[in-house]
Amino acid sequence: MKSAPLLVSMILTAASGLSQNGPPSGFSAGAGKVDVTPAASELPKTYEGILDHLYSRAIVIGNGAAKAALLTLDAGAMPDQLWQNVTKRAETELGIPAKHILMTATHSHSVPRGATSGLEEKVFESLKIANRQLQPARIGYGTGLSYLNVNRNLIDPKTHKWWEGPNYEGPSDKTVAVVKFEALNGDPIAVYYNYAMHAVTVGQLDKVSADAPGATSRYIEDSFNDRIVAAWSSGAAGDQNPIYFQQTYDLREIRIKDYAKRGEDISNSMPPGGQGLNKSDPAVAKLMNQQKQMILSMGQFLGEEVMHVMRGMERAQVNNRVFGDQKTIRCPGRQRTDTGRAGSPGTYKDADPVELRLSLLMIGDIAFGAVNGEVFNLIGQRLKRESRFAQTMMVTLTNGMARSGYIPNDAAFGYNTFEVLSSRLQPGCAESGIVNTLLELMDEAEASQR
C-alpha cells in the first residue's frame, strides 16, 4: 500500500527554524549531467562495444546557510579515491562540505573499471553544473511501488541446496522512494529515486551499459524533454535481482553445458561476463537480444511509477534542515579457505576487521541513510522501521566501497548462498552496527535543530 505523497515546501522565511549551520535565506536546487562513457579505444579486451551511454548525475541543494549534494554515477562501485578526490574538491571549490555529499554507484555490472579517461574531472563537472544552476526551489517526497525486484536466494527443488533464483516469498521491499526538486513556477529541476534491485540484466553481453538504472533515468528525462535530471540510487539490493531474469539463467545453463563438453565443470562457479558463450549461436543471440529489450521495458515501467509519484505530491510542510555526517564502524573479519559458489557451508579463518563507512544526509525531514557496501534487504527494512523519520531511505554503494563483500543481515548467515559465502564479515555485527549508528546520526540531526 502506498504511503501518502508529501510535498515539502522549502520557500523559507526566518521563522522556519535554523539549520545546523546558521539562519537560512531560502531553499535552492540545481542539477547537472555529464556523459562519462569510455571511448571505444579505452575498453578492456573483454568488452565488445557500447550498448548505451553512462552518466554522472548531480543535484546540489542549498538553504542559504549550507549546501549538500546527491550524485549518482553509472558504475559498478564507487572507488574510494574517486569519492575522496571529488568531495575534497567540492568542499574547497564549491563550498559543499564533504559530509554533506552522497556519491552513489548505480551498480551496473556492465561498466568497465577505471576505463574512462578523465573520470574524476567529468564527475566533478556534473557537480559544478548543478552548483551553477542553483535557483529558488521546492522539494517533494513520496513513495510508490514496483514489482520489478525479487529476492534471489532460494532452495533449489532438485538439489535441495541454496542457489540463485527468484524467491517470490523471500524478503523484498517493493518501495520506490522519490524526491522531486522543482522551481517555484513548477518547472522540473531533478528527481532522485531509490529502489532495491541489482543492475545485472545485460552483464553477459560484454558491452558497456548503464543497465536498468540508466534506462529508467533516460526514460524519465526523455518524458520531460530533457528538462530534468533523473538520478537513480541503489536501495538495499544485496539479495535482490530483477524479477525478469530468465534469459540470464538460460544463458548460464548453455554455458555450463558448453564448458562440460570441453571437460570443465563450472556448475558451482561462474566466469565473469559472457566468457565462454558462443555469441554466434542463434539461441544465444536471441536470448541476448531479449536482455537488451528487457532493460528498456524495466526502465519504462519503473520510470512511469516514479513519475506517478511525482504527480501526486501535493501536501506542504516547511523545514529547512540541511545536516550531514559520517561514522565508521569496525566488524570482525573472516577469510574463506575453500571454494564453491553456493549450496554448501564454507570454511573460514579469522581475518582483519572490516570497516564500514556510514553516512547520513538530512534534507528537511527526509533521511538518506547511506552505506558503502551491498546491503541485504532486511537491513534496509529494519532501518526504515526503526527510524524516527517516516521519510527514510537506505542508499547503498555510497561514499566509497567497503572491503566487506556483501553485507548480509544476521539471520542470512545461516544460508549457504553465494553472497553469504563470499562475505568477509563475521556474523553478529554489521546489521545492528549499521542500523544503530545511522539512528544515532539521526538523533544528532534532531539535536542540531534545538
Short mmCIF file of C-alpha atoms in Angstrom, two decimals:
data_model
loop_
_atom_site.label_atom_id
_atom_site.label_comp_id
_atom_site.label_asym_id
_atom_site.label_seq_id
_atom_site.Cartn_x
_atom_site.Cartn_y
_atom_site.Cartn_z
CA MET A 1 0.00 0.00 0.00
CA LYS A 2 1.42 3.39 -0.98
CA SER A 3 2.15 5.99 1.62
CA ALA A 4 0.55 9.38 1.09
CA PRO A 5 2.86 11.51 -1.08
CA LEU A 6 4.19 14.63 0.57
CA LEU A 7 5.23 17.95 -0.94
CA VAL A 8 7.67 19.69 1.32
CA SER A 9 7.58 23.40 0.60
CA MET A 10 11.00 24.88 1.00
CA ILE A 11 10.24 28.56 0.38
CA LEU A 12 11.80 29.55 3.65
CA THR A 13 11.44 32.50 5.96
CA ALA A 14 13.42 33.45 9.03
CA ALA A 15 10.68 31.92 11.16
CA SER A 16 11.17 28.50 9.56
CA GLY A 17 13.83 27.44 12.05
CA LEU A 18 17.61 27.22 11.84
CA SER A 19 19.85 24.67 10.15
CA GLN A 20 22.89 23.36 11.93
CA ASN A 21 24.97 25.96 10.10
CA GLY A 22 23.07 29.20 10.75
CA PRO A 23 19.99 31.10 9.58
CA PRO A 24 18.67 30.35 6.09
CA SER A 25 17.75 32.77 3.33
CA GLY A 26 15.90 30.32 1.10
CA PHE A 27 15.94 26.85 -0.38
CA SER A 28 17.54 26.29 -3.78
CA ALA A 29 18.37 23.37 -6.05
CA GLY A 30 20.26 22.76 -9.27
CA ALA A 31 21.12 19.72 -11.36
CA GLY A 32 23.78 18.63 -13.83
CA LYS A 33 24.51 15.65 -16.04
CA VAL A 34 27.75 14.71 -17.82
CA ASP A 35 28.46 11.82 -20.22
CA VAL A 36 31.22 9.60 -18.78
CA THR A 37 31.12 6.81 -21.41
CA PRO A 38 34.61 5.49 -22.17
CA ALA A 39 35.90 5.78 -25.71
CA ALA A 40 35.93 2.56 -27.71
CA SER A 41 39.73 2.67 -27.68
CA GLU A 42 39.71 2.64 -23.84
CA LEU A 43 37.64 -0.51 -23.45
CA PRO A 44 39.21 -3.64 -21.98
CA LYS A 45 39.64 -6.56 -24.38
CA THR A 46 36.71 -8.34 -22.74
CA TYR A 47 34.30 -5.59 -23.93
CA GLU A 48 32.83 -5.70 -27.43
CA GLY A 49 31.37 -2.21 -27.74
CA ILE A 50 28.89 0.23 -26.22
CA LEU A 51 25.22 -0.61 -25.78
CA ASP A 52 24.21 2.70 -24.15
CA HIS A 53 25.90 5.68 -22.57
CA LEU A 54 27.00 6.23 -18.98
CA TYR A 55 26.44 9.43 -16.99
CA SER A 56 27.30 11.24 -13.81
CA ARG A 57 24.18 12.96 -12.48
CA ALA A 58 24.33 15.53 -9.68
CA ILE A 59 21.82 17.50 -7.63
CA VAL A 60 23.07 20.37 -5.43
CA ILE A 61 20.84 21.73 -2.66
CA GLY A 62 21.21 24.89 -0.59
CA ASN A 63 19.28 26.52 2.25
CA GLY A 64 21.06 29.86 2.38
CA ALA A 65 23.44 28.69 5.07
CA ALA A 66 24.66 25.28 3.90
CA LYS A 67 24.85 23.19 0.75
CA ALA A 68 24.53 19.47 0.10
CA ALA A 69 24.77 17.23 -2.94
CA LEU A 70 23.32 13.97 -4.23
CA LEU A 71 25.41 12.42 -7.01
CA THR A 72 24.99 9.13 -8.83
CA LEU A 73 27.45 7.57 -11.23
CA ASP A 74 26.80 4.77 -13.70
CA ALA A 75 29.45 2.43 -12.33
CA GLY A 76 29.76 -0.93 -10.65
CA ALA A 77 31.09 0.63 -7.46
CA MET A 78 32.26 3.98 -6.08
CA PRO A 79 36.07 3.86 -5.82
CA ASP A 80 37.41 5.31 -2.57
CA GLN A 81 39.92 7.52 -4.35
CA LEU A 82 37.31 8.99 -6.69
CA TRP A 83 34.97 9.74 -3.79
CA GLN A 84 37.75 11.32 -1.74
CA ASN A 85 39.07 13.48 -4.59
CA VAL A 86 35.68 14.73 -5.77
CA THR A 87 34.35 15.54 -2.30
CA LYS A 88 37.58 17.33 -1.38
CA ARG A 89 37.31 19.49 -4.49
CA ALA A 90 33.61 20.12 -3.87
CA GLU A 91 34.42 21.34 -0.37
CA THR A 92 37.22 23.69 -1.41
CA GLU A 93 35.91 24.90 -4.78
CA LEU A 94 32.13 24.81 -4.38
CA GLY A 95 31.65 25.22 -0.64
CA ILE A 96 29.84 21.90 -0.24
CA PRO A 97 31.04 20.10 2.93
CA ALA A 98 32.31 16.60 2.19
CA LYS A 99 29.99 15.20 4.88
CA HIS A 100 27.02 16.72 3.04
CA ILE A 101 27.69 14.73 -0.15
CA LEU A 102 26.37 11.32 -1.10
CA MET A 103 28.20 9.81 -4.10
CA THR A 104 26.43 6.64 -5.18
CA ALA A 105 27.17 3.98 -7.81
CA THR A 106 24.20 2.64 -9.78
CA HIS A 107 25.97 -0.75 -9.60
CA SER A 108 25.66 -1.68 -13.26
CA HIS A 109 27.60 -4.88 -13.90
CA SER A 110 28.28 -3.68 -17.46
CA VAL A 111 30.73 -0.86 -16.70
CA PRO A 112 34.47 -1.48 -17.02
CA ARG A 113 36.54 -0.47 -14.04
CA GLY A 114 38.78 2.54 -14.45
CA ALA A 115 38.41 2.67 -18.24
CA THR A 116 37.23 6.27 -18.64
CA SER A 117 39.94 8.89 -19.07
CA GLY A 118 39.34 12.00 -17.00
CA LEU A 119 36.57 10.36 -14.99
CA GLU A 120 37.20 12.47 -11.90
CA GLU A 121 37.03 15.69 -13.89
CA LYS A 122 33.80 14.60 -15.59
CA VAL A 123 32.16 13.64 -12.30
CA PHE A 124 33.21 16.92 -10.72
CA GLU A 125 31.93 18.79 -13.77
CA SER A 126 28.43 17.40 -13.12
CA LEU A 127 28.62 18.90 -9.61
CA LYS A 128 29.86 22.23 -10.97
CA ILE A 129 26.98 22.40 -13.45
CA ALA A 130 24.47 21.61 -10.71
CA ASN A 131 26.00 24.26 -8.48
CA ARG A 132 25.83 26.88 -11.26
CA GLN A 133 22.18 26.01 -11.86
CA LEU A 134 21.08 26.67 -8.26
CA GLN A 135 17.75 28.50 -8.18
CA PRO A 136 14.90 29.01 -5.70
CA ALA A 137 13.13 25.68 -5.44
CA ARG A 138 10.72 23.34 -3.70
CA ILE A 139 11.35 19.76 -2.69
CA GLY A 140 8.80 16.94 -2.54
CA TYR A 141 8.86 13.40 -1.19
CA GLY A 142 6.64 10.42 -1.90
CA THR A 143 6.71 6.66 -2.28
CA GLY A 144 5.37 4.23 -4.82
CA LEU A 145 5.58 0.51 -5.53
CA SER A 146 7.33 -1.51 -8.21
CA TYR A 147 7.35 -5.28 -8.54
CA LEU A 148 10.43 -5.46 -10.75
CA ASN A 149 12.67 -6.77 -7.96
CA VAL A 150 12.66 -10.16 -6.27
CA ASN A 151 14.68 -11.94 -3.58
CA ARG A 152 17.27 -14.02 -5.42
CA ASN A 153 18.09 -16.73 -2.86
CA LEU A 154 16.13 -19.99 -2.76
CA ILE A 155 16.39 -23.69 -2.09
CA ASP A 156 16.85 -25.49 -5.40
CA PRO A 157 14.00 -28.01 -5.76
CA LYS A 158 16.32 -30.62 -7.33
CA THR A 159 19.42 -30.38 -5.15
CA HIS A 160 17.64 -29.08 -2.02
CA LYS A 161 20.56 -26.69 -1.54
CA TRP A 162 20.76 -22.91 -1.61
CA TRP A 163 21.09 -21.47 -5.09
CA GLU A 164 20.26 -18.33 -7.07
CA GLY A 165 16.75 -17.93 -8.42
CA PRO A 166 13.53 -15.93 -7.99
CA ASN A 167 12.24 -16.45 -4.45
CA TYR A 168 8.78 -14.91 -4.62
CA GLU A 169 8.26 -15.47 -0.89
CA GLY A 170 11.63 -14.09 0.19
CA PRO A 171 12.15 -10.65 1.80
CA SER A 172 11.86 -7.92 -0.82
CA ASP A 173 10.95 -4.26 -0.30
CA LYS A 174 8.97 -3.03 -3.32
CA THR A 175 9.10 0.63 -2.27
CA VAL A 176 10.24 3.29 -4.72
CA ALA A 177 11.22 6.40 -2.74
CA VAL A 178 11.05 9.59 -4.81
CA VAL A 179 12.44 13.06 -4.07
CA LYS A 180 11.38 15.78 -6.52
CA PHE A 181 13.01 19.17 -6.97
CA GLU A 182 11.17 21.89 -8.89
CA ALA A 183 11.44 25.62 -9.49
CA LEU A 184 8.95 27.94 -7.79
CA ASN A 185 6.99 28.20 -11.03
CA GLY A 186 6.65 24.41 -11.13
CA ASP A 187 9.30 23.75 -13.79
CA PRO A 188 11.16 20.48 -13.14
CA ILE A 189 14.76 20.53 -11.95
CA ALA A 190 15.57 17.00 -10.85
CA VAL A 191 14.24 13.80 -9.35
CA TYR A 192 16.17 11.44 -7.08
CA TYR A 193 14.68 7.95 -6.77
CA ASN A 194 15.70 4.96 -4.67
CA TYR A 195 14.98 1.30 -5.45
CA ALA A 196 16.44 -2.04 -4.34
CA MET A 197 17.41 -4.03 -7.44
CA HIS A 198 20.67 -5.27 -8.90
CA ALA A 199 21.61 -3.86 -12.31
CA VAL A 200 22.70 -7.19 -13.80
CA THR A 201 20.39 -7.88 -16.74
CA VAL A 202 22.82 -7.28 -19.62
CA GLY A 203 26.05 -8.30 -17.88
CA GLN A 204 26.66 -11.24 -20.23
CA LEU A 205 26.58 -9.07 -23.37
CA ASP A 206 30.09 -7.74 -22.67
CA LYS A 207 29.01 -4.28 -23.81
CA VAL A 208 29.10 -1.02 -21.88
CA SER A 209 25.66 -0.28 -20.42
CA ALA A 210 24.02 1.53 -17.51
CA ASP A 211 21.54 -1.40 -17.43
CA ALA A 212 18.05 -0.82 -15.94
CA PRO A 213 19.03 2.24 -13.84
CA GLY A 214 20.26 4.02 -16.95
CA ALA A 215 17.20 3.00 -18.96
CA THR A 216 14.91 4.32 -16.21
CA SER A 217 16.69 7.65 -15.90
CA ARG A 218 16.77 8.13 -19.68
CA TYR A 219 13.04 7.36 -19.91
CA ILE A 220 12.17 9.91 -17.22
CA GLU A 221 14.44 12.56 -18.72
CA ASP A 222 13.04 12.00 -22.20
CA SER A 223 9.49 12.23 -20.84
CA PHE A 224 10.34 15.75 -19.59
CA ASN A 225 12.07 16.65 -22.88
CA ASP A 226 15.43 16.59 -21.06
CA ARG A 227 14.43 19.49 -18.79
CA ILE A 228 15.07 17.29 -15.75
CA VAL A 229 17.95 15.24 -14.34
CA ALA A 230 16.80 11.83 -13.05
CA ALA A 231 19.23 10.23 -10.59
CA TRP A 232 18.87 6.58 -9.52
CA SER A 233 20.17 5.40 -6.16
CA SER A 234 20.50 1.76 -5.14
CA GLY A 235 18.48 0.67 -2.13
CA ALA A 236 19.31 -2.39 0.00
CA ALA A 237 19.71 -4.68 -3.01
CA GLY A 238 22.38 -7.13 -1.86
CA ASP A 239 19.96 -10.03 -2.26
CA GLN A 240 17.62 -8.52 -4.88
CA ASN A 241 17.61 -9.36 -8.60
CA PRO A 242 15.35 -8.19 -11.41
CA ILE A 243 12.34 -10.47 -11.43
CA TYR A 244 12.58 -10.84 -15.21
CA PHE A 245 15.93 -12.61 -15.32
CA GLN A 246 15.19 -15.88 -17.08
CA GLN A 247 17.35 -15.15 -20.13
CA THR A 248 20.37 -14.89 -17.84
CA TYR A 249 19.61 -18.23 -16.20
CA ASP A 250 19.12 -19.81 -19.64
CA LEU A 251 22.47 -18.45 -20.83
CA ARG A 252 24.15 -19.83 -17.73
CA GLU A 253 22.81 -23.30 -18.49
CA ILE A 254 24.07 -23.06 -22.07
CA ARG A 255 27.49 -22.03 -20.80
CA ILE A 256 27.63 -24.83 -18.22
CA LYS A 257 26.88 -27.41 -20.92
CA ASP A 258 29.42 -25.93 -23.35
CA TYR A 259 32.15 -25.97 -20.69
CA ALA A 260 31.20 -29.55 -19.74
CA LYS A 261 31.79 -30.64 -23.36
CA ARG A 262 35.32 -29.27 -23.01
CA GLY A 263 35.82 -31.19 -19.77
CA GLU A 264 35.39 -28.31 -17.34
CA ASP A 265 32.72 -28.19 -14.65
CA ILE A 266 31.57 -24.63 -13.89
CA SER A 267 28.20 -25.61 -12.39
CA ASN A 268 29.22 -24.24 -8.98
CA SER A 269 31.17 -21.24 -10.24
CA MET A 270 30.57 -18.54 -12.80
CA PRO A 271 33.11 -16.98 -15.18
CA PRO A 272 32.71 -13.20 -15.45
CA GLY A 273 30.54 -11.58 -18.12
CA GLY A 274 29.77 -13.69 -21.15
CA GLN A 275 33.09 -15.52 -21.06
CA GLY A 276 32.80 -18.85 -22.85
CA LEU A 277 29.48 -18.14 -24.58
CA ASN A 278 29.27 -18.73 -28.34
CA LYS A 279 27.58 -15.48 -29.35
CA SER A 280 27.20 -16.63 -32.95
CA ASP A 281 24.84 -19.39 -31.76
CA PRO A 282 21.29 -18.30 -32.76
CA ALA A 283 19.88 -19.42 -29.41
CA VAL A 284 22.44 -17.33 -27.52
CA ALA A 285 21.90 -14.32 -29.81
CA LYS A 286 18.14 -14.47 -29.28
CA LEU A 287 18.44 -14.54 -25.51
CA MET A 288 20.87 -11.63 -25.56
CA ASN A 289 18.55 -9.56 -27.75
CA GLN A 290 15.78 -10.22 -25.26
CA GLN A 291 18.05 -8.95 -22.47
CA LYS A 292 18.54 -5.69 -24.38
CA GLN A 293 14.77 -5.34 -24.70
CA MET A 294 14.25 -6.18 -21.05
CA ILE A 295 16.22 -3.24 -19.62
CA LEU A 296 14.20 -0.86 -21.79
CA SER A 297 10.95 -2.42 -20.58
CA MET A 298 12.02 -2.23 -16.94
CA GLY A 299 13.14 1.36 -17.43
CA GLN A 300 9.78 2.31 -18.82
CA PHE A 301 7.78 0.63 -16.07
CA LEU A 302 9.91 1.93 -13.19
CA GLY A 303 10.09 5.36 -14.80
CA GLU A 304 6.31 5.50 -15.04
CA GLU A 305 5.99 4.71 -11.33
CA VAL A 306 8.49 7.43 -10.42
CA MET A 307 6.54 9.99 -12.48
CA HIS A 308 3.25 8.77 -11.00
CA VAL A 309 4.61 9.52 -7.52
CA MET A 310 5.87 12.91 -8.66
CA ARG A 311 2.44 13.87 -9.96
CA GLY A 312 0.81 13.02 -6.64
CA MET A 313 2.90 15.32 -4.43
CA GLU A 314 0.50 17.92 -3.04
CA ARG A 315 0.65 18.48 0.73
CA ALA A 316 3.09 21.04 2.11
CA GLN A 317 5.37 21.31 5.14
CA VAL A 318 8.15 23.78 5.91
CA ASN A 319 11.53 22.54 7.14
CA ASN A 320 14.88 23.93 6.08
CA ARG A 321 17.30 21.47 7.71
CA VAL A 322 20.50 20.52 5.89
CA PHE A 323 22.53 18.10 8.00
CA GLY A 324 25.23 15.64 7.07
CA ASP A 325 27.65 13.45 8.99
CA GLN A 326 29.60 10.20 8.71
CA LYS A 327 30.79 7.48 11.06
CA THR A 328 32.87 4.35 10.54
CA ILE A 329 32.19 1.08 12.31
CA ARG A 330 34.50 -1.94 12.54
CA CYS A 331 33.28 -5.53 12.43
CA PRO A 332 35.23 -8.78 12.89
CA GLY A 333 36.51 -10.11 9.56
CA ARG A 334 36.99 -13.56 8.09
CA GLN A 335 38.75 -15.16 5.13
CA ARG A 336 37.31 -18.08 3.23
CA THR A 337 39.57 -21.12 2.95
CA ASP A 338 37.59 -23.25 0.49
CA THR A 339 35.79 -22.67 -2.84
CA GLY A 340 32.37 -23.17 -4.39
CA ARG A 341 29.75 -20.65 -5.39
CA ALA A 342 26.84 -21.83 -3.22
CA GLY A 343 24.98 -24.75 -1.72
CA SER A 344 27.39 -25.99 0.93
CA PRO A 345 28.84 -24.37 4.06
CA GLY A 346 32.13 -22.52 3.66
CA THR A 347 35.17 -22.78 5.88
CA TYR A 348 36.90 -19.67 7.23
CA LYS A 349 39.70 -18.34 9.34
CA ASP A 350 39.78 -15.07 11.26
CA ALA A 351 40.97 -12.02 9.33
CA ASP A 352 41.48 -8.31 9.89
CA PRO A 353 38.45 -6.27 10.96
CA VAL A 354 36.30 -4.77 8.20
CA GLU A 355 35.42 -1.09 8.24
CA LEU A 356 32.02 0.12 7.02
CA ARG A 357 31.50 3.82 6.29
CA LEU A 358 28.03 5.10 7.18
CA SER A 359 26.66 8.47 6.10
CA LEU A 360 23.53 10.41 6.91
CA LEU A 361 22.18 13.32 4.91
CA MET A 362 19.07 15.12 6.12
CA ILE A 363 17.17 17.48 3.84
CA GLY A 364 14.26 18.72 5.89
CA ASP A 365 12.72 15.58 7.35
CA ILE A 366 13.96 13.36 4.51
CA ALA A 367 16.63 10.99 5.86
CA PHE A 368 19.13 9.45 3.44
CA GLY A 369 20.97 6.72 5.37
CA ALA A 370 23.96 5.53 3.35
CA VAL A 371 26.33 2.54 3.46
CA ASN A 372 29.44 1.97 1.36
CA GLY A 373 28.60 -1.64 0.53
CA GLU A 374 25.99 -4.09 -0.77
CA VAL A 375 23.40 -4.49 1.97
CA PHE A 376 20.76 -7.21 2.30
CA ASN A 377 17.19 -6.02 2.03
CA LEU A 378 16.08 -6.78 5.59
CA ILE A 379 18.70 -4.39 6.97
CA GLY A 380 17.22 -1.57 4.89
CA GLN A 381 13.73 -2.54 6.03
CA ARG A 382 14.84 -2.51 9.66
CA LEU A 383 16.34 0.98 9.32
CA LYS A 384 13.10 2.36 7.92
CA ARG A 385 11.05 0.59 10.57
CA GLU A 386 13.13 1.93 13.48
CA SER A 387 13.80 5.42 12.11
CA ARG A 388 12.20 8.40 13.85
CA PHE A 389 11.59 9.87 10.36
CA ALA A 390 8.78 8.49 8.20
CA GLN A 391 10.65 9.69 5.13
CA THR A 392 13.69 7.42 5.39
CA MET A 393 15.55 5.51 2.69
CA MET A 394 18.72 3.42 2.63
CA VAL A 395 21.22 4.35 -0.07
CA THR A 396 23.95 1.76 -0.69
CA LEU A 397 27.25 1.64 -2.60
CA THR A 398 27.77 5.22 -1.44
CA ASN A 399 30.87 7.23 -0.46
CA GLY A 400 33.49 4.67 -1.35
CA MET A 401 33.45 0.90 -1.40
CA ALA A 402 33.83 -1.31 1.67
CA ARG A 403 36.10 -4.35 1.55
CA SER A 404 33.37 -6.45 3.11
CA GLY A 405 31.86 -8.08 0.07
CA TYR A 406 28.13 -8.50 0.64
CA ILE A 407 26.62 -7.36 3.93
CA PRO A 408 24.01 -9.97 4.96
CA ASN A 409 21.54 -9.50 7.78
CA ASP A 410 22.28 -11.67 10.82
CA ALA A 411 19.74 -14.39 10.04
CA ALA A 412 21.01 -14.77 6.48
CA PHE A 413 24.38 -16.05 7.71
CA GLY A 414 22.61 -19.39 8.11
CA TYR A 415 22.06 -19.57 4.32
CA ASN A 416 24.69 -21.12 2.06
CA THR A 417 24.17 -18.54 -0.67
CA PHE A 418 26.94 -17.09 -2.81
CA GLU A 419 26.60 -13.66 -1.16
CA VAL A 420 26.95 -15.09 2.36
CA LEU A 421 29.77 -17.49 1.48
CA SER A 422 31.79 -14.68 -0.13
CA SER A 423 31.17 -12.11 2.60
CA ARG A 424 34.29 -11.07 4.54
CA LEU A 425 32.19 -10.25 7.59
CA GLN A 426 31.69 -12.48 10.57
CA PRO A 427 28.04 -12.73 11.67
CA GLY A 428 26.57 -10.71 14.51
CA CYS A 429 27.96 -7.22 13.92
CA ALA A 430 27.04 -5.47 10.66
CA GLU A 431 23.23 -5.44 10.84
CA SER A 432 22.88 -3.79 14.25
CA GLY A 433 26.01 -1.72 13.73
CA ILE A 434 24.64 -0.16 10.56
CA VAL A 435 21.12 0.44 11.84
CA ASN A 436 22.06 1.71 15.30
CA THR A 437 24.79 4.02 14.03
CA LEU A 438 22.51 5.61 11.43
CA LEU A 439 19.83 6.05 14.10
CA GLU A 440 22.42 7.76 16.32
CA LEU A 441 23.24 10.14 13.48
CA MET A 442 19.52 10.92 13.15
CA ASP A 443 19.43 11.74 16.86
CA GLU A 444 22.34 14.13 16.30
CA ALA A 445 20.46 15.73 13.42
CA GLU A 446 17.48 16.31 15.71
CA ALA A 447 19.70 17.74 18.44
CA SER A 448 21.22 20.18 15.97
CA GLN A 449 17.77 21.70 15.44
CA ARG A 450 17.25 22.56 19.08
#
